[in-house]
PDB file of C-alpha atoms and ligand atoms in Angstrom:
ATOM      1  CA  UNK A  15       0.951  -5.852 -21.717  1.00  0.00           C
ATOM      2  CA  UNK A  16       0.056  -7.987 -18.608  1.00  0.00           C
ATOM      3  CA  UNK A  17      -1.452  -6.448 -15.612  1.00  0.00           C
ATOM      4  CA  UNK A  18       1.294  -6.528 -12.550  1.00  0.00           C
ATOM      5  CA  UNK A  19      -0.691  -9.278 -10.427  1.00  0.00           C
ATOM      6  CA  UNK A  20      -1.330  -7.370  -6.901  1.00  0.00           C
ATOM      7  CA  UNK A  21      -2.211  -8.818  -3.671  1.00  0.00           C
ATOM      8  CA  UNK A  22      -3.792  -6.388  -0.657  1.00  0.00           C
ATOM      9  CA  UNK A  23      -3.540  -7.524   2.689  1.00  0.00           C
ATOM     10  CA  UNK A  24      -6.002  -5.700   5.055  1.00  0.00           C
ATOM     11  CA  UNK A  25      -7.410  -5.619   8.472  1.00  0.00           C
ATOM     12  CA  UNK A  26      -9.619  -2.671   8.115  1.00  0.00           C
ATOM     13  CA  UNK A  27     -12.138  -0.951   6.043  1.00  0.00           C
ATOM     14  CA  UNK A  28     -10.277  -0.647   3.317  1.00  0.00           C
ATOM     15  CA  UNK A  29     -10.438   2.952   1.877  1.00  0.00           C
ATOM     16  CA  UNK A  30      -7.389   2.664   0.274  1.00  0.00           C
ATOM     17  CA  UNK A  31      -8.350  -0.956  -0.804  1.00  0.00           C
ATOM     18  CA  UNK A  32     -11.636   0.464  -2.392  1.00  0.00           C
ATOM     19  CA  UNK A  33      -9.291   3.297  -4.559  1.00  0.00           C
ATOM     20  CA  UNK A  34      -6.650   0.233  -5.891  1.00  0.00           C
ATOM     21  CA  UNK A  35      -9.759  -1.655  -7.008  1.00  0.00           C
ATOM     22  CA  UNK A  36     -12.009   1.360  -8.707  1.00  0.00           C
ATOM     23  CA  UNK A  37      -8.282   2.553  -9.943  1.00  0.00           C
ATOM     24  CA  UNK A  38      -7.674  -0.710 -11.473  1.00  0.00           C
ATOM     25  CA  UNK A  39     -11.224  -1.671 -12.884  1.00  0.00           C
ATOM     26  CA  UNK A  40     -11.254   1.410 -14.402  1.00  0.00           C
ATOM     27  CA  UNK A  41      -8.018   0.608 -16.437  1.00  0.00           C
ATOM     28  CA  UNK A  42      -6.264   3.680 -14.573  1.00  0.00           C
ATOM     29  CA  UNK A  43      -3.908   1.122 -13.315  1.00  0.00           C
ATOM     30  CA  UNK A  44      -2.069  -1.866 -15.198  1.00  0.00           C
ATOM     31  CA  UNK A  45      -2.810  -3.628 -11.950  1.00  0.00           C
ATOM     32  CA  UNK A  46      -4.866  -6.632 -11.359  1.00  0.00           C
ATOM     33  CA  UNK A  47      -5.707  -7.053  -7.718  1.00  0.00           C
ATOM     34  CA  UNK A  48      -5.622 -11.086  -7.765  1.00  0.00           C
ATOM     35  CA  UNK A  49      -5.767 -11.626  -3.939  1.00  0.00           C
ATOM     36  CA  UNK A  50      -7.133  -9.721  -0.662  1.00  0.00           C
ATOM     37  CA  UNK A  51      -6.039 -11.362   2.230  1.00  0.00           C
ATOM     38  CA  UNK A  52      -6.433 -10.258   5.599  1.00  0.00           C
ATOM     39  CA  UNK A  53      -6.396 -11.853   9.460  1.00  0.00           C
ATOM     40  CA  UNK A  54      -9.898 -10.872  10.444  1.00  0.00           C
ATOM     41  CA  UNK A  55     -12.665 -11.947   9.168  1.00  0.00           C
ATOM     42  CA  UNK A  56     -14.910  -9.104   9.861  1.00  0.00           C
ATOM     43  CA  UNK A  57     -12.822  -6.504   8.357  1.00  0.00           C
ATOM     44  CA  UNK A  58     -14.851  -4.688   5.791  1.00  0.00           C
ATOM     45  CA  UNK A  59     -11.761  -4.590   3.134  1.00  0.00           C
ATOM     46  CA  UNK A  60     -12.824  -8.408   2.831  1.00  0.00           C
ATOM     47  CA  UNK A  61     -16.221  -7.336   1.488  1.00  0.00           C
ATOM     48  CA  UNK A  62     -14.750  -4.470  -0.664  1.00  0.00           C
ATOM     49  CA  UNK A  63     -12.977  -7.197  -2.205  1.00  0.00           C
ATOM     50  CA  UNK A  64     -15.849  -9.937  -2.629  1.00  0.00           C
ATOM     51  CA  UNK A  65     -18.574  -6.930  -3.613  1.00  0.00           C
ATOM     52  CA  UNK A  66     -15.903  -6.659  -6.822  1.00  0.00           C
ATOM     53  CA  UNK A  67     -15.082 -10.250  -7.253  1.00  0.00           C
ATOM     54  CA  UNK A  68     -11.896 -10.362  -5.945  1.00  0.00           C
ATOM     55  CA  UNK A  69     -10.747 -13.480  -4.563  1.00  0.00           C
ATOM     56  CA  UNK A  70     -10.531 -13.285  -0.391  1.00  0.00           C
ATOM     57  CA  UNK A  71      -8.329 -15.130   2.008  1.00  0.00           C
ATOM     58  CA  UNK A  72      -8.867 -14.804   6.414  1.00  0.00           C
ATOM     59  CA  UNK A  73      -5.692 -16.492   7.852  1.00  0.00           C
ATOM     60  CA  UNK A  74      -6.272 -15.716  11.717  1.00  0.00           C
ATOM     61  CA  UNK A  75      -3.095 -15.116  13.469  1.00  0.00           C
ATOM     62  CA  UNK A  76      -3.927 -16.160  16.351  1.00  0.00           C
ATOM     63  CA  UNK A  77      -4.237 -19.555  14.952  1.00  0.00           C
ATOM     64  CA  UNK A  78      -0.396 -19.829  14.626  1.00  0.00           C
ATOM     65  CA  UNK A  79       1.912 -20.614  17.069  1.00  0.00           C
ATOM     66  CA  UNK A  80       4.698 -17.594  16.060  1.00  0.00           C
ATOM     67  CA  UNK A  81       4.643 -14.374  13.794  1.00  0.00           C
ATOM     68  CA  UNK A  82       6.894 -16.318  11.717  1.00  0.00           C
ATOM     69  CA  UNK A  83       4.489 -18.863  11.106  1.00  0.00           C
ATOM     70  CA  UNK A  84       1.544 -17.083  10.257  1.00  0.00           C
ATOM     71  CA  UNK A  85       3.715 -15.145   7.713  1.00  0.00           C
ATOM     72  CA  UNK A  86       4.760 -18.383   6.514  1.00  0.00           C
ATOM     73  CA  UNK A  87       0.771 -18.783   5.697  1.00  0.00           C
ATOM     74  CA  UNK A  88       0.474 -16.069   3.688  1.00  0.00           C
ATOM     75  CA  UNK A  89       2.963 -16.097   1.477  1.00  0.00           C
ATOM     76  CA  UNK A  90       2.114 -19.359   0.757  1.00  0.00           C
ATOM     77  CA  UNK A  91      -1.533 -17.886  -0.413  1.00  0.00           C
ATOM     78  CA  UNK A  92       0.110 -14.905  -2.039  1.00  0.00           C
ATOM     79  CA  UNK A  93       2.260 -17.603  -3.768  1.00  0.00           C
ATOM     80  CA  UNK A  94      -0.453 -19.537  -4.866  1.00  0.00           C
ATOM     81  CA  UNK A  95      -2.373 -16.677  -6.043  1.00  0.00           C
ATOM     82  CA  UNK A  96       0.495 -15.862  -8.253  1.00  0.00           C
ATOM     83  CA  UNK A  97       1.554 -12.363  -6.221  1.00  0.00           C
ATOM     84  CA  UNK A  98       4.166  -9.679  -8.108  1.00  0.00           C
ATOM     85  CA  UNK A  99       3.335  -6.903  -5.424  1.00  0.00           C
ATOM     86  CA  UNK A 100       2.263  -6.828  -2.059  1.00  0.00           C
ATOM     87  CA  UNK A 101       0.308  -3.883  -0.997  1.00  0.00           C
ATOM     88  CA  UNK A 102       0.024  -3.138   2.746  1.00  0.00           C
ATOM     89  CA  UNK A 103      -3.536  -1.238   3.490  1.00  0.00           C
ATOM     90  CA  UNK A 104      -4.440  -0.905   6.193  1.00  0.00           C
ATOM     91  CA  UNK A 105      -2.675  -3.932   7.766  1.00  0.00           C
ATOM     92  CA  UNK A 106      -2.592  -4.072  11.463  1.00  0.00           C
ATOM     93  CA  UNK A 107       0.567  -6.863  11.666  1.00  0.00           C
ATOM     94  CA  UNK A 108       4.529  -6.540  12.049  1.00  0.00           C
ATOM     95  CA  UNK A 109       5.978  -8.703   8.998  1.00  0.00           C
ATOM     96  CA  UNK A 110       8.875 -10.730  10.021  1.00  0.00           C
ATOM     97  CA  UNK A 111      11.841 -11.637   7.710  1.00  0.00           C
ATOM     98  CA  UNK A 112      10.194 -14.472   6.758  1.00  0.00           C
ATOM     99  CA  UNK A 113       7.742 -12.256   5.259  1.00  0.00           C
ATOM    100  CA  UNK A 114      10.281  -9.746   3.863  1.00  0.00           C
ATOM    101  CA  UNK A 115      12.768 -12.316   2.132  1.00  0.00           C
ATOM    102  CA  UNK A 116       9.845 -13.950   0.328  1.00  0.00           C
ATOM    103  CA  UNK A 117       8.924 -10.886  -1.683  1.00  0.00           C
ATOM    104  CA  UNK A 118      12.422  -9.034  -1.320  1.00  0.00           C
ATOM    105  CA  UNK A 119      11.487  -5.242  -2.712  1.00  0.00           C
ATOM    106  CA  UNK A 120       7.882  -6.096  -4.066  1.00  0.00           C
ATOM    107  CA  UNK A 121       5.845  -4.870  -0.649  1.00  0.00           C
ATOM    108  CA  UNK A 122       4.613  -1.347  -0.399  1.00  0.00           C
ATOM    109  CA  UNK A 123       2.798   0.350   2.725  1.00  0.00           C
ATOM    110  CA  UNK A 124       1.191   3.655   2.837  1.00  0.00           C
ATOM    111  CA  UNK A 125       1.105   5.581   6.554  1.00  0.00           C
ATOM    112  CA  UNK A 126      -0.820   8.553   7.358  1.00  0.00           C
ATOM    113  CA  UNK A 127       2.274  11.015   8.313  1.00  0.00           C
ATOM    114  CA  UNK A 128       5.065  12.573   6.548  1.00  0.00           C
ATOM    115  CA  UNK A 129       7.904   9.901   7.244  1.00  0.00           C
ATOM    116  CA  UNK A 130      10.165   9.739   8.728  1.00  0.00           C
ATOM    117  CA  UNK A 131       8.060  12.121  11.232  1.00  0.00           C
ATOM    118  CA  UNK A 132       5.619  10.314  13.275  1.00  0.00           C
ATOM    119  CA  UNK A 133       5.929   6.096  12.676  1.00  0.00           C
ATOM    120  CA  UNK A 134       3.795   3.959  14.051  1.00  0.00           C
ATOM    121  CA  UNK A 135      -0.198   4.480  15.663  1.00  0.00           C
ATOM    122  CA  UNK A 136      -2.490   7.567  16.229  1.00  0.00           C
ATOM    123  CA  UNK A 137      -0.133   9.446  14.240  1.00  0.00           C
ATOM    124  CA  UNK A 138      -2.177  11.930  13.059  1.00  0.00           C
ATOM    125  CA  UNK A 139      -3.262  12.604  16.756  1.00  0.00           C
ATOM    126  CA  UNK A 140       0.292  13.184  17.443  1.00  0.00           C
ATOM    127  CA  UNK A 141       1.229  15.562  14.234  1.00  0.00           C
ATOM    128  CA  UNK A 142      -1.546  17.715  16.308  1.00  0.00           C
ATOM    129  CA  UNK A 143      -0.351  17.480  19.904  1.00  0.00           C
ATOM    130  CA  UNK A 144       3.156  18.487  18.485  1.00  0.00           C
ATOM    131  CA  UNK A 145       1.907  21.106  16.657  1.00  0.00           C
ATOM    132  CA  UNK A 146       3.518  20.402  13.667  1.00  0.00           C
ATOM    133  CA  UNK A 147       2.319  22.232  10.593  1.00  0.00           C
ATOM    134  CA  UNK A 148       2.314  19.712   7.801  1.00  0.00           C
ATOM    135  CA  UNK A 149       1.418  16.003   7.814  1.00  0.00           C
ATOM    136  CA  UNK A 150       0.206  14.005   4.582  1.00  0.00           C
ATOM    137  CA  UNK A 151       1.212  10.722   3.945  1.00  0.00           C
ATOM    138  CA  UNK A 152       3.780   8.767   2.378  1.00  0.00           C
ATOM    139  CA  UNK A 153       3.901   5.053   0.409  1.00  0.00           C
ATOM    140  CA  UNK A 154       7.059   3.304   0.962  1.00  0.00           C
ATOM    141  CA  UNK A 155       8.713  -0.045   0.323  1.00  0.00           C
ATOM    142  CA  UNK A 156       8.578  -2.472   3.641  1.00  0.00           C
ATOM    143  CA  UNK A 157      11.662  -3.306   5.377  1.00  0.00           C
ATOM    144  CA  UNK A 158      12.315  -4.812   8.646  1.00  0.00           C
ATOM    145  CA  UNK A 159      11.724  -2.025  10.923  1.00  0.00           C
ATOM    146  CA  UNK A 160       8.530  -0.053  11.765  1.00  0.00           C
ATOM    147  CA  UNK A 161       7.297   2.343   8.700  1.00  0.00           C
ATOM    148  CA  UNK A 162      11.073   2.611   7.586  1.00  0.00           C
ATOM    149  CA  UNK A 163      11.795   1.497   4.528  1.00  0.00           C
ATOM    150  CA  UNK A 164      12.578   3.717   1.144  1.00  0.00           C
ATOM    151  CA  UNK A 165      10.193   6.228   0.345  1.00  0.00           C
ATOM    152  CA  UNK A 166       8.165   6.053  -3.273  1.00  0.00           C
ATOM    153  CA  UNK A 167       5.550   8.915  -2.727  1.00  0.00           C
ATOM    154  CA  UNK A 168       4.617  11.549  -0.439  1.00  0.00           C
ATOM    155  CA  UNK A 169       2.074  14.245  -0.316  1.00  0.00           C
ATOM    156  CA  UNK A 170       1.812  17.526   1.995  1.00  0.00           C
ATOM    157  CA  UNK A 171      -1.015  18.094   4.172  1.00  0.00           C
ATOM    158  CA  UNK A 172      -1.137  21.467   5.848  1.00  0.00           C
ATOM    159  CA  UNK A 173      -2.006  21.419   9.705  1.00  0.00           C
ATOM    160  CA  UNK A 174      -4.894  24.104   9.917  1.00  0.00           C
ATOM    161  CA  UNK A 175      -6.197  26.266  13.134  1.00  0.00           C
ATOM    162  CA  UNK A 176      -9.198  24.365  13.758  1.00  0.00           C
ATOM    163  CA  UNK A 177      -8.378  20.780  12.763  1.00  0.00           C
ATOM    164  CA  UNK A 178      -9.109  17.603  15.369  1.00  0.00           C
ATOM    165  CA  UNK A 179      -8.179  14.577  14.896  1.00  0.00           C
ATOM    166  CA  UNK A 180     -10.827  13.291  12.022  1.00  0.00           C
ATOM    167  CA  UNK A 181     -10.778  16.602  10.071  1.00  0.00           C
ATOM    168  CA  UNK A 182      -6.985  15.962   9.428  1.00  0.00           C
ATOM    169  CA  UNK A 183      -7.414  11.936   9.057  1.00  0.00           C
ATOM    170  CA  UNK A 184      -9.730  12.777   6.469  1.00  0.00           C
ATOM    171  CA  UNK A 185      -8.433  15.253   4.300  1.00  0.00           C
ATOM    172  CA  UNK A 186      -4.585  13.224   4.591  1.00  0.00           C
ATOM    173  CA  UNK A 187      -7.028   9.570   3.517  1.00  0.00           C
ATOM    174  CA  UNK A 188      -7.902  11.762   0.551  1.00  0.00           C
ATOM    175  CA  UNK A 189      -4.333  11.980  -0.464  1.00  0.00           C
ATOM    176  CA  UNK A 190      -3.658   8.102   0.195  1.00  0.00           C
ATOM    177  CA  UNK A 191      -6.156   7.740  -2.474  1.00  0.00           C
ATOM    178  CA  UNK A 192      -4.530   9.855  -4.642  1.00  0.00           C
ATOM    179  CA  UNK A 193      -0.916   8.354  -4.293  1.00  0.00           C
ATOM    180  CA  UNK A 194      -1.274   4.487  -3.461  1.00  0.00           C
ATOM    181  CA  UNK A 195      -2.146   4.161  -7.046  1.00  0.00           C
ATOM    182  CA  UNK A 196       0.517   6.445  -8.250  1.00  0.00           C
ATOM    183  CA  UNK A 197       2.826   4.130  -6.372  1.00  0.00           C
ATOM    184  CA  UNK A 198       1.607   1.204  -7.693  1.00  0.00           C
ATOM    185  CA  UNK A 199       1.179   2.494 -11.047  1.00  0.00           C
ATOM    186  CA  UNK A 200       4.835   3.533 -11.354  1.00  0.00           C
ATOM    187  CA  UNK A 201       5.486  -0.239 -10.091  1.00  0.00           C
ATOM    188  CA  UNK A 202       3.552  -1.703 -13.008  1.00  0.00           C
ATOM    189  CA  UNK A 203       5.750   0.396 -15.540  1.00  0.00           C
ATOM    190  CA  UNK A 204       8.765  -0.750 -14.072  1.00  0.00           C
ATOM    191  CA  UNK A 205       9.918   2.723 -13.139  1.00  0.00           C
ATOM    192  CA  UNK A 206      11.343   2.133  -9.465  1.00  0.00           C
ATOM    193  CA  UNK A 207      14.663   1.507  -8.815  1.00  0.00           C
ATOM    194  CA  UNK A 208      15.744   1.043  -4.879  1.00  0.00           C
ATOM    195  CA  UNK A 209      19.205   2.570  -4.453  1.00  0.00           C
ATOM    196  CA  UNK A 210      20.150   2.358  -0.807  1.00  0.00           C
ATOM    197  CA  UNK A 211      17.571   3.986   1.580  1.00  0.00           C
ATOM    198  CA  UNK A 212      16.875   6.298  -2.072  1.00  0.00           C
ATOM    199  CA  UNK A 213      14.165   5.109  -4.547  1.00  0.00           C
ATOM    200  CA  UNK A 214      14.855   6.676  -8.101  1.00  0.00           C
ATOM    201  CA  UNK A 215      11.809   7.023 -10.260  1.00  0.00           C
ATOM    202  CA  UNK A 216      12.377   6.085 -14.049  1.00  0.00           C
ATOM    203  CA  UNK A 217      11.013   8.293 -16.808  1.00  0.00           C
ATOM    204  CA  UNK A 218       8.245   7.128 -18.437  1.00  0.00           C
ATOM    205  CA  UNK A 219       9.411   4.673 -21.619  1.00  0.00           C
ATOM    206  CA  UNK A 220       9.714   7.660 -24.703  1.00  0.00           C
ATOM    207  CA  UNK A 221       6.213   7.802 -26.430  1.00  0.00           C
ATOM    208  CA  UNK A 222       7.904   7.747 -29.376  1.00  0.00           C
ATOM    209  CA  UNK A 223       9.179   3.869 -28.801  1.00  0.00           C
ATOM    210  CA  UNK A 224       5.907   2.501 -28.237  1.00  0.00           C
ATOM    211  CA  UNK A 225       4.293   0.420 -30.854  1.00  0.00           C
ATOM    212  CA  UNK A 226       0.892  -0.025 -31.484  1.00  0.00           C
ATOM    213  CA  UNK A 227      -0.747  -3.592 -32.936  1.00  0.00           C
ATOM    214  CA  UNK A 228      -4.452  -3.003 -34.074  1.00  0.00           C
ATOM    215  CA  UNK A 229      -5.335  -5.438 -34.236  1.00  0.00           C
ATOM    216  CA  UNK A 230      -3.950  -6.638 -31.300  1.00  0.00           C
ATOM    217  CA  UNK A 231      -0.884  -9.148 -31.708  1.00  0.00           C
ATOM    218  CA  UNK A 232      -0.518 -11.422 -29.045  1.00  0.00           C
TER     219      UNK A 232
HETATM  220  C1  GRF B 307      -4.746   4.469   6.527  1.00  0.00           C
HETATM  221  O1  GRF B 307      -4.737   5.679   7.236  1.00  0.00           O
HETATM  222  C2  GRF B 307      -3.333   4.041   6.211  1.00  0.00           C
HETATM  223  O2  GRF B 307      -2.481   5.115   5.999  1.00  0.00           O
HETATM  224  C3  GRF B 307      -2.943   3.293   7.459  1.00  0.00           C
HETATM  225  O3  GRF B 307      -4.094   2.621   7.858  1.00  0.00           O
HETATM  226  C4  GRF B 307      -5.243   3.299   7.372  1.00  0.00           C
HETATM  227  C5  GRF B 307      -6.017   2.320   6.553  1.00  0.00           C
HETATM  228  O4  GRF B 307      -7.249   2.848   6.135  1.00  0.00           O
HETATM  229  N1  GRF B 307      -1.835   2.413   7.199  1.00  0.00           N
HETATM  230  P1  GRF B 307      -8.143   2.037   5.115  1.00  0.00           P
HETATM  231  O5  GRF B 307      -8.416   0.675   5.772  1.00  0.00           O
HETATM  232  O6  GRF B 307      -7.397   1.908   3.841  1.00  0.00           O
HETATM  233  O7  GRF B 307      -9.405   2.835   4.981  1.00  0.00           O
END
């Protein structure tokens, strides 16, 4: 079966970057991440990406004249690079619909909160100030408004006595890692099904269906 092709775009370090790529090298995916692409230059994602031999791309926003512009850039690499599934990670920019109507259903972003609790920035920062008693994180498909589009995934984080800031960032990143993949995984297999603000997830295809070729029949 061919590997969904997979572009990243980051601005960041690229945690969640790092688990797509160790995910999908290790065949734990049937992902191929063909493209990262991101609009610094510095951002350590971009060496995550060339330390596995991923293809980069640094399209510097500031370069371009309007948002809608500099999304018109990127598509066009994510184009080129032949692009099934756009994965948001870590990706410090507001797509416009330019953006949106090029890949209609095919981006996914992951945010550190329990949606629709807490969009946007610093949001584990405010979890704690509101003393809320779960966060996690959740992997949904992009739409045009900010961290609202249909939810794929989610996982619970408990809020505990003593947590700051970075002790609840870091045990909610270690749940991104878990369910990015998932997300993506369920893409590959075709499993995802937008119905309204509702995304229904498929069974898997019955084990009994499958066929086997050894040796392989292409
Ligand atoms: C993560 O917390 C993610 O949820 C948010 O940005 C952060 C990116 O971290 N969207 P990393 O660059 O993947 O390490």
């Amino acid at each position: 079966m061919a590997k969904l092709r997979v572009g990243v775009l980051a601005s960041g370090r690229g945690s969640n970057l790092q688990s797509l790529i160790d995910q999908s090298l290790s065949g734990r995916i049937d992902a191929e991440i063909v493209l990262v692409a991101g609009n610094k230059a510095d951002a350590f994602a971009l060496e995550r990406a060339r330390q596995a031999g991923i293809a980069t791309c640094v399209i510097d926003h500031r370069k371009f004249a309007s948002r809608e512009a500099f999304d018109t850039a990127m598509v066009a690499a994510l184009r080129e690079a032949g692009v099934e599934l756009v994965v948001l990670a870590g990706f410090m920019r507001l797509l416009s619909s330019v953006f949106i109507d090029a890949f209609p259903q095919r981006i996914m972003n992951i945010h550190p909160s329990l949606l629709p609790a807490f969009p946007g920035l610093d949001v584990q920062r405010k979890a704690l100030e509101y003393g809320a008693r779960f966060s996690g994180c959740t992997v949904h498909f992009v739409d045009g408004g900010l961290d609202t589009g249909p939810i794929i995934i989610q996982s619970v984080v408990p809020i505990l006595e003593n947590d700051n800031e970075e002790s609840l960032s870091a045990r909610i990143l270690a749940q991104e890692h878990l369910i990015y993949p998932r997300a993506v995984q369920l893409f590959a297999e075709g499993r995802l099904r937008v119905e309204g603000r509702r995304v229904r997830v498929l069974p898997p295809a019955d084990p009994a269906e499958a066929v086997l070729f050894n040796p392989a029949v292409d």
